[in-house]
XYZ file of C-alpha atoms in Angstrom:
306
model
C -5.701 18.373 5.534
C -5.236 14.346 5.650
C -4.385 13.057 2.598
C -2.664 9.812 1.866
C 1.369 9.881 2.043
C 2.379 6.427 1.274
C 1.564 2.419 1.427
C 3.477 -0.449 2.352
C 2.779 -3.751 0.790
C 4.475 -7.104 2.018
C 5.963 -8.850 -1.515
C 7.004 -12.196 -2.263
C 9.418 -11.725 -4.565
C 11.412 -8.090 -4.406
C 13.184 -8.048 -7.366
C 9.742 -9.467 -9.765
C 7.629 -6.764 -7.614
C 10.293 -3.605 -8.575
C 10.467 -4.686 -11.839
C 6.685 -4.823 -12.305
C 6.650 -0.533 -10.744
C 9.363 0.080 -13.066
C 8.245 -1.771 -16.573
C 4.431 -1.491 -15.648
C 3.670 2.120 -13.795
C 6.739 3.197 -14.543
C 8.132 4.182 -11.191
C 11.402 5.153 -9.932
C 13.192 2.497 -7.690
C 15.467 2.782 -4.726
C 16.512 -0.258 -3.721
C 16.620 -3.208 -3.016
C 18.519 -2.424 0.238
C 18.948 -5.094 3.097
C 17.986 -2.961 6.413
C 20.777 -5.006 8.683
C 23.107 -3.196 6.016
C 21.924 0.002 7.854
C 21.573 -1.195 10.962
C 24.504 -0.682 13.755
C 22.588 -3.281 16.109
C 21.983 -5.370 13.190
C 25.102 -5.381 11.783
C 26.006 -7.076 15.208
C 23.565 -9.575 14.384
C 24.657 -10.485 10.678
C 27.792 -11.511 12.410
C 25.911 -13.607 14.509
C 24.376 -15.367 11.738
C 26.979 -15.845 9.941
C 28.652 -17.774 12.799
C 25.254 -20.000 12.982
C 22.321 -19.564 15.217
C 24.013 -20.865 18.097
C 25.633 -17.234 18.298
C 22.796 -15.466 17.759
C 20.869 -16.911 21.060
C 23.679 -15.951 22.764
C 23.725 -12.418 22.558
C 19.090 -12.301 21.182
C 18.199 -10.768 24.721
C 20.529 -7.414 24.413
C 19.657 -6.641 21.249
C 16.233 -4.808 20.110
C 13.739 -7.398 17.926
C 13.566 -4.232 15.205
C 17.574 -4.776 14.930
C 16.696 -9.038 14.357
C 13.872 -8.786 12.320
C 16.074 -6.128 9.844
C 18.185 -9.212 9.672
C 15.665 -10.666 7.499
C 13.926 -8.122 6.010
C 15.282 -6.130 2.640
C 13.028 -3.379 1.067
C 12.681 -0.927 -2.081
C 11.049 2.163 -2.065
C 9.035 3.606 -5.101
C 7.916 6.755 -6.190
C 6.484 8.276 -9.052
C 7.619 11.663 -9.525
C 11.673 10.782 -8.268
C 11.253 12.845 -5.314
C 10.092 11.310 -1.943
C 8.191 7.883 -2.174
C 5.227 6.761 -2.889
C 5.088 2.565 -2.032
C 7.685 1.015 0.115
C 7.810 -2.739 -0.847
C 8.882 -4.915 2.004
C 10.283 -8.666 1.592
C 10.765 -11.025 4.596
C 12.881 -14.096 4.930
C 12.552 -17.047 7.611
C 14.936 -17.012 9.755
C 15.864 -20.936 9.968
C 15.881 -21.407 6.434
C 16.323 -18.135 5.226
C 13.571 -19.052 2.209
C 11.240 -15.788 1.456
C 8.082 -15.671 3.021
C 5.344 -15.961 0.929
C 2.321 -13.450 1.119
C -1.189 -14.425 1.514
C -4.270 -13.340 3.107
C -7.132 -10.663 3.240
C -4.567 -7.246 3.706
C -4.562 -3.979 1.416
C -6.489 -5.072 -1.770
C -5.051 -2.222 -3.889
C -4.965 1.334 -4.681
C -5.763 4.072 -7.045
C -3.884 6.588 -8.731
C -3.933 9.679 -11.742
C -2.549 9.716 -14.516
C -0.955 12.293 -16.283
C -3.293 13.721 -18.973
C -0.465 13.057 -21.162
C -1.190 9.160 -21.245
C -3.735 8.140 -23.417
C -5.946 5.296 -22.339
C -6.689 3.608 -24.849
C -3.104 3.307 -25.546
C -1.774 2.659 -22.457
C -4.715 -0.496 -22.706
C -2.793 -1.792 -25.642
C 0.556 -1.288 -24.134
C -0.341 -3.114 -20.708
C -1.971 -6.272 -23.626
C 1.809 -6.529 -24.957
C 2.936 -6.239 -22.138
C 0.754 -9.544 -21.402
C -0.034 -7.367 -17.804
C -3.504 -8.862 -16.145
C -5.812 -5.502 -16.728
C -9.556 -4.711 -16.718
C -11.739 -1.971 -17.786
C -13.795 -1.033 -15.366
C -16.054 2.087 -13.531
C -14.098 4.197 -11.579
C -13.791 4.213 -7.269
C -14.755 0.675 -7.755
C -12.695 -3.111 -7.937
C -12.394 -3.731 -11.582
C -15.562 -5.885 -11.845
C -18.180 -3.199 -12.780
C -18.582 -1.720 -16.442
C -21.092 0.130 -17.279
C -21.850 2.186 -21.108
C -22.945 4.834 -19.609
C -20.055 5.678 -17.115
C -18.662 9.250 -18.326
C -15.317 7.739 -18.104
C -13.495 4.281 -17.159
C -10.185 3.173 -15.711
C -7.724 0.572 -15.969
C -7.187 -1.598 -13.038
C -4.086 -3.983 -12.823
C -2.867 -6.585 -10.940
C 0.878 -6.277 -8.978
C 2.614 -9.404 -9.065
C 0.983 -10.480 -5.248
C -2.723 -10.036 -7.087
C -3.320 -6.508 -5.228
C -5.705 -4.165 -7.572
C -4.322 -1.014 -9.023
C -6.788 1.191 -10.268
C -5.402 3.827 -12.869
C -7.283 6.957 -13.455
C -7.370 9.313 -16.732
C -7.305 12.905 -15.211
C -10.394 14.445 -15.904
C -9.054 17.504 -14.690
C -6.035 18.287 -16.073
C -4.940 19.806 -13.510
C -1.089 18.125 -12.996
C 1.055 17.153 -16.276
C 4.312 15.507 -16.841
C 5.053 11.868 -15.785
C 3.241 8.937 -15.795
C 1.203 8.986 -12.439
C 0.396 12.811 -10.928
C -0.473 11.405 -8.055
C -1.584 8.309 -5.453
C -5.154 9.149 -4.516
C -6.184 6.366 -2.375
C -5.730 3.211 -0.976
C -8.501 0.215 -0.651
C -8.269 -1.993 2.613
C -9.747 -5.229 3.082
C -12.174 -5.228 5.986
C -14.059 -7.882 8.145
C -17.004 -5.594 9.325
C -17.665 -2.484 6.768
C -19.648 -0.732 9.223
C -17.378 -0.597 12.324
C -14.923 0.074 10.356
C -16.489 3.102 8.782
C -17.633 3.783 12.530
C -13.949 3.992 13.235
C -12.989 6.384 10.261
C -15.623 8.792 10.623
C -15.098 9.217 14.429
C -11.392 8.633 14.948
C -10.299 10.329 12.001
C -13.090 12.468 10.789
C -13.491 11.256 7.343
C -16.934 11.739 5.425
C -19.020 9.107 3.148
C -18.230 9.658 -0.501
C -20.838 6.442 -1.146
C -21.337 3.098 -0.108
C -22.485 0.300 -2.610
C -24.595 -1.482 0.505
C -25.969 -4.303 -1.195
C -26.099 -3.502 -4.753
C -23.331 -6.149 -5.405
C -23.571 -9.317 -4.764
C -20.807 -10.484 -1.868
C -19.061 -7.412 -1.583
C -19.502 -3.877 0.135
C -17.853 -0.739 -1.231
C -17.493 2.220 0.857
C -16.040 5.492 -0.320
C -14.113 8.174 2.157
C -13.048 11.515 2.016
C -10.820 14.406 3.942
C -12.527 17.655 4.975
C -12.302 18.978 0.836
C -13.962 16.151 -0.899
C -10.683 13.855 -1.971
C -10.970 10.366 -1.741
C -8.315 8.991 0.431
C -9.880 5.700 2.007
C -11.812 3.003 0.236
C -13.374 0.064 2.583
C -13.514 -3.276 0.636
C -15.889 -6.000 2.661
C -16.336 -9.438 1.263
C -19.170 -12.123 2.347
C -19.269 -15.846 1.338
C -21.992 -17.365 -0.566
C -23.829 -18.056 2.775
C -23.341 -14.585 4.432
C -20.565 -14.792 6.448
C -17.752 -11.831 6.196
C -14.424 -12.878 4.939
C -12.284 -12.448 7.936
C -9.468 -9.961 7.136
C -5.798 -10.456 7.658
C -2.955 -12.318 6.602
C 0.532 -12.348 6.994
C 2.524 -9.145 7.175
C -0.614 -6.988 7.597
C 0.706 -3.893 5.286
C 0.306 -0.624 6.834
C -0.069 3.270 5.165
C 0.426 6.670 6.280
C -1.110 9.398 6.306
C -0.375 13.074 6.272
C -2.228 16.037 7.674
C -3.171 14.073 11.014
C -2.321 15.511 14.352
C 0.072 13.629 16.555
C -1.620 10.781 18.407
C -1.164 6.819 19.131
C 2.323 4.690 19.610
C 6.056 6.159 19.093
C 7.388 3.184 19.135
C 5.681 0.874 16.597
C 8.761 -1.418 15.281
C 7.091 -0.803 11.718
C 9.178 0.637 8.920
C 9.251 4.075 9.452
C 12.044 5.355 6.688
C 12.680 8.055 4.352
C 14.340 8.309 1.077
C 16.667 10.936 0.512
C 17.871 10.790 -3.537
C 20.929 9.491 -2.336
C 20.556 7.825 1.453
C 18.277 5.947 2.946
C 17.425 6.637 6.542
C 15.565 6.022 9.370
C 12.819 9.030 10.521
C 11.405 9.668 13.791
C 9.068 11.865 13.805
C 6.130 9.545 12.957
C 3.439 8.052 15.361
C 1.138 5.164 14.892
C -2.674 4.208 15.754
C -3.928 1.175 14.637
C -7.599 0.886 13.089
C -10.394 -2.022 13.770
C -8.925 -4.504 11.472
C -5.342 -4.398 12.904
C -4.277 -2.296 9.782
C -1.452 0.093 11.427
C -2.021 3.496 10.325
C 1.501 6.187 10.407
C 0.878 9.808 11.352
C 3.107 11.473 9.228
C 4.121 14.609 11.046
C 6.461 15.898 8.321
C 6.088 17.244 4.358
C 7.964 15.935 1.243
């Protein structure tokens, strides 16, 4: 059965992004951990760098661009329950200057999760207010902007440090405990065309139509998708300017997810970050495949079970 595994999300800022999982959604961190740290190639190439860049042109064409971009690249991993991950946060320097890379553009707009019927809403509202977090109340399976009285029940949604939504659920089912969040449910992409996109889900990877907004509001399409048992694992999020045009989606980084439950297709060799956190050690898997969807977003098949 597919279900969603994981997310990546490019960050700005590492150490401001962990601390907001940590404080916020109180998540586990591993991390951070500079990949060239882990790296034999890379390793290589630190030396390099050190030296100055005059080295490192020197010796660029005999060593892998995965082992040069780890160079620059230093990540934390995130999960809610302490075993496996849920999020892997990913931060990216320039190379010249070494300055962070700053993230912009139309990628992943956010993701939902459960919470543990332990947590009480209307508390956890009051906490996230001290906490001066940016929160809305708002219908659930949506983007924070909709409230309605006569919604059976409403979520929080939040915004991460980079302005990406994070919808938080009550359980209406009680049917995990213990914790803070049971579980990551689904993730919401930004997408330039909503219907060849959904074209692409329901053929490619046999999701079904949980709903679709159309045009009830005004500049934005929301389409809902499910596995083969009814969970939501894929929400499509289209924009269109005031004078009908979509918002173009994209940006730098282009975050990617995985997914589990898929049968082995697409590239082996995707120089994404396909890692693993052991409680202890972080290494590199390679049992994973990737296919890429019709906005660019990179999808991982996930061919093995936390």
């Amino acid at each position: 059965m597919i279900q969603l595994n994981h997310i990546a999300l490019y960050v700005t800022n590492l150490e401001r992004s962990i601390r907001f999982y940590e404080d916020i959604l109180h998540m586990q961190a591993f991390g951070p951990v500079h990949l060239g740290s882990i790296s034999t190639s890379g390793q290589l190439i630190g030396k390099a760098v050190s030296g100055g860049h005059g080295l490192l042109k020197g010796i660029i064409g005999g060593i892998s661009s995965r082992a040069v971009k780890d160079q620059y690249t230093d990540i934390a991993l995130l999960s809610s329950t302490g075993s496996g991950y849920d999020i892997l946060l990913i931060q990216e320097r320039h190379p010249d200057s070494d300055n962070t890379k700053s993230v912009d553009g139309k990628t992943i707009f956010g993701f939902s999760c459960t919470l543990s019927p332990s947590v009480d809403m209307e508390i956890l509202g009051w906490d996230l207010h001290q906490a001066e977090a940016n929160f809305e109340w708002g219908d659930p399976g949506l983007d924070g902007t909709v409230f309605t009285e006569d919604a059976q029940y409403h979520s929080l949604y939040v915004k991460d440090p980079e302005g990406r939504i994070i919808e938080l659920k009550p359980d209406t089912e009680n049917t995990k405990t213990g914790g803070f969040i049971t579980s990551l449910d689904s993730i919401i992409l930004h997408v330039t065309y909503p219907d060849i996109s959904k074209k692409y889900y329901l053929e490619e990877l046999h999701f079904r139509i949980d709903s679709d907004s159309g045009n009830k509001i005004t500049g934005k399409r929301i389409i809902s998708l499910t596995n083969q048992s009814g969970k939501r694992c894929v929400t499509l999020y289209g924009l269109t300017t005031p004078d009908g045009n979509p918002v173009q989606t994209g940006g730098y980084g282009l975050d990617h997810f995985a997914l589990s439950g898929l049968e082995e297709k697409g590239e082996k060799n995707y120089p994404g970050l396909d890692l693993k956190m052991d409680p202890d050690t972080l290494q590199e898997k390679t049992n994973s495949s990737y296919i890429h969807d019709s906005d660019g977003y990179w999808i991982e098949c996930c061919q093995y079970q936390e």
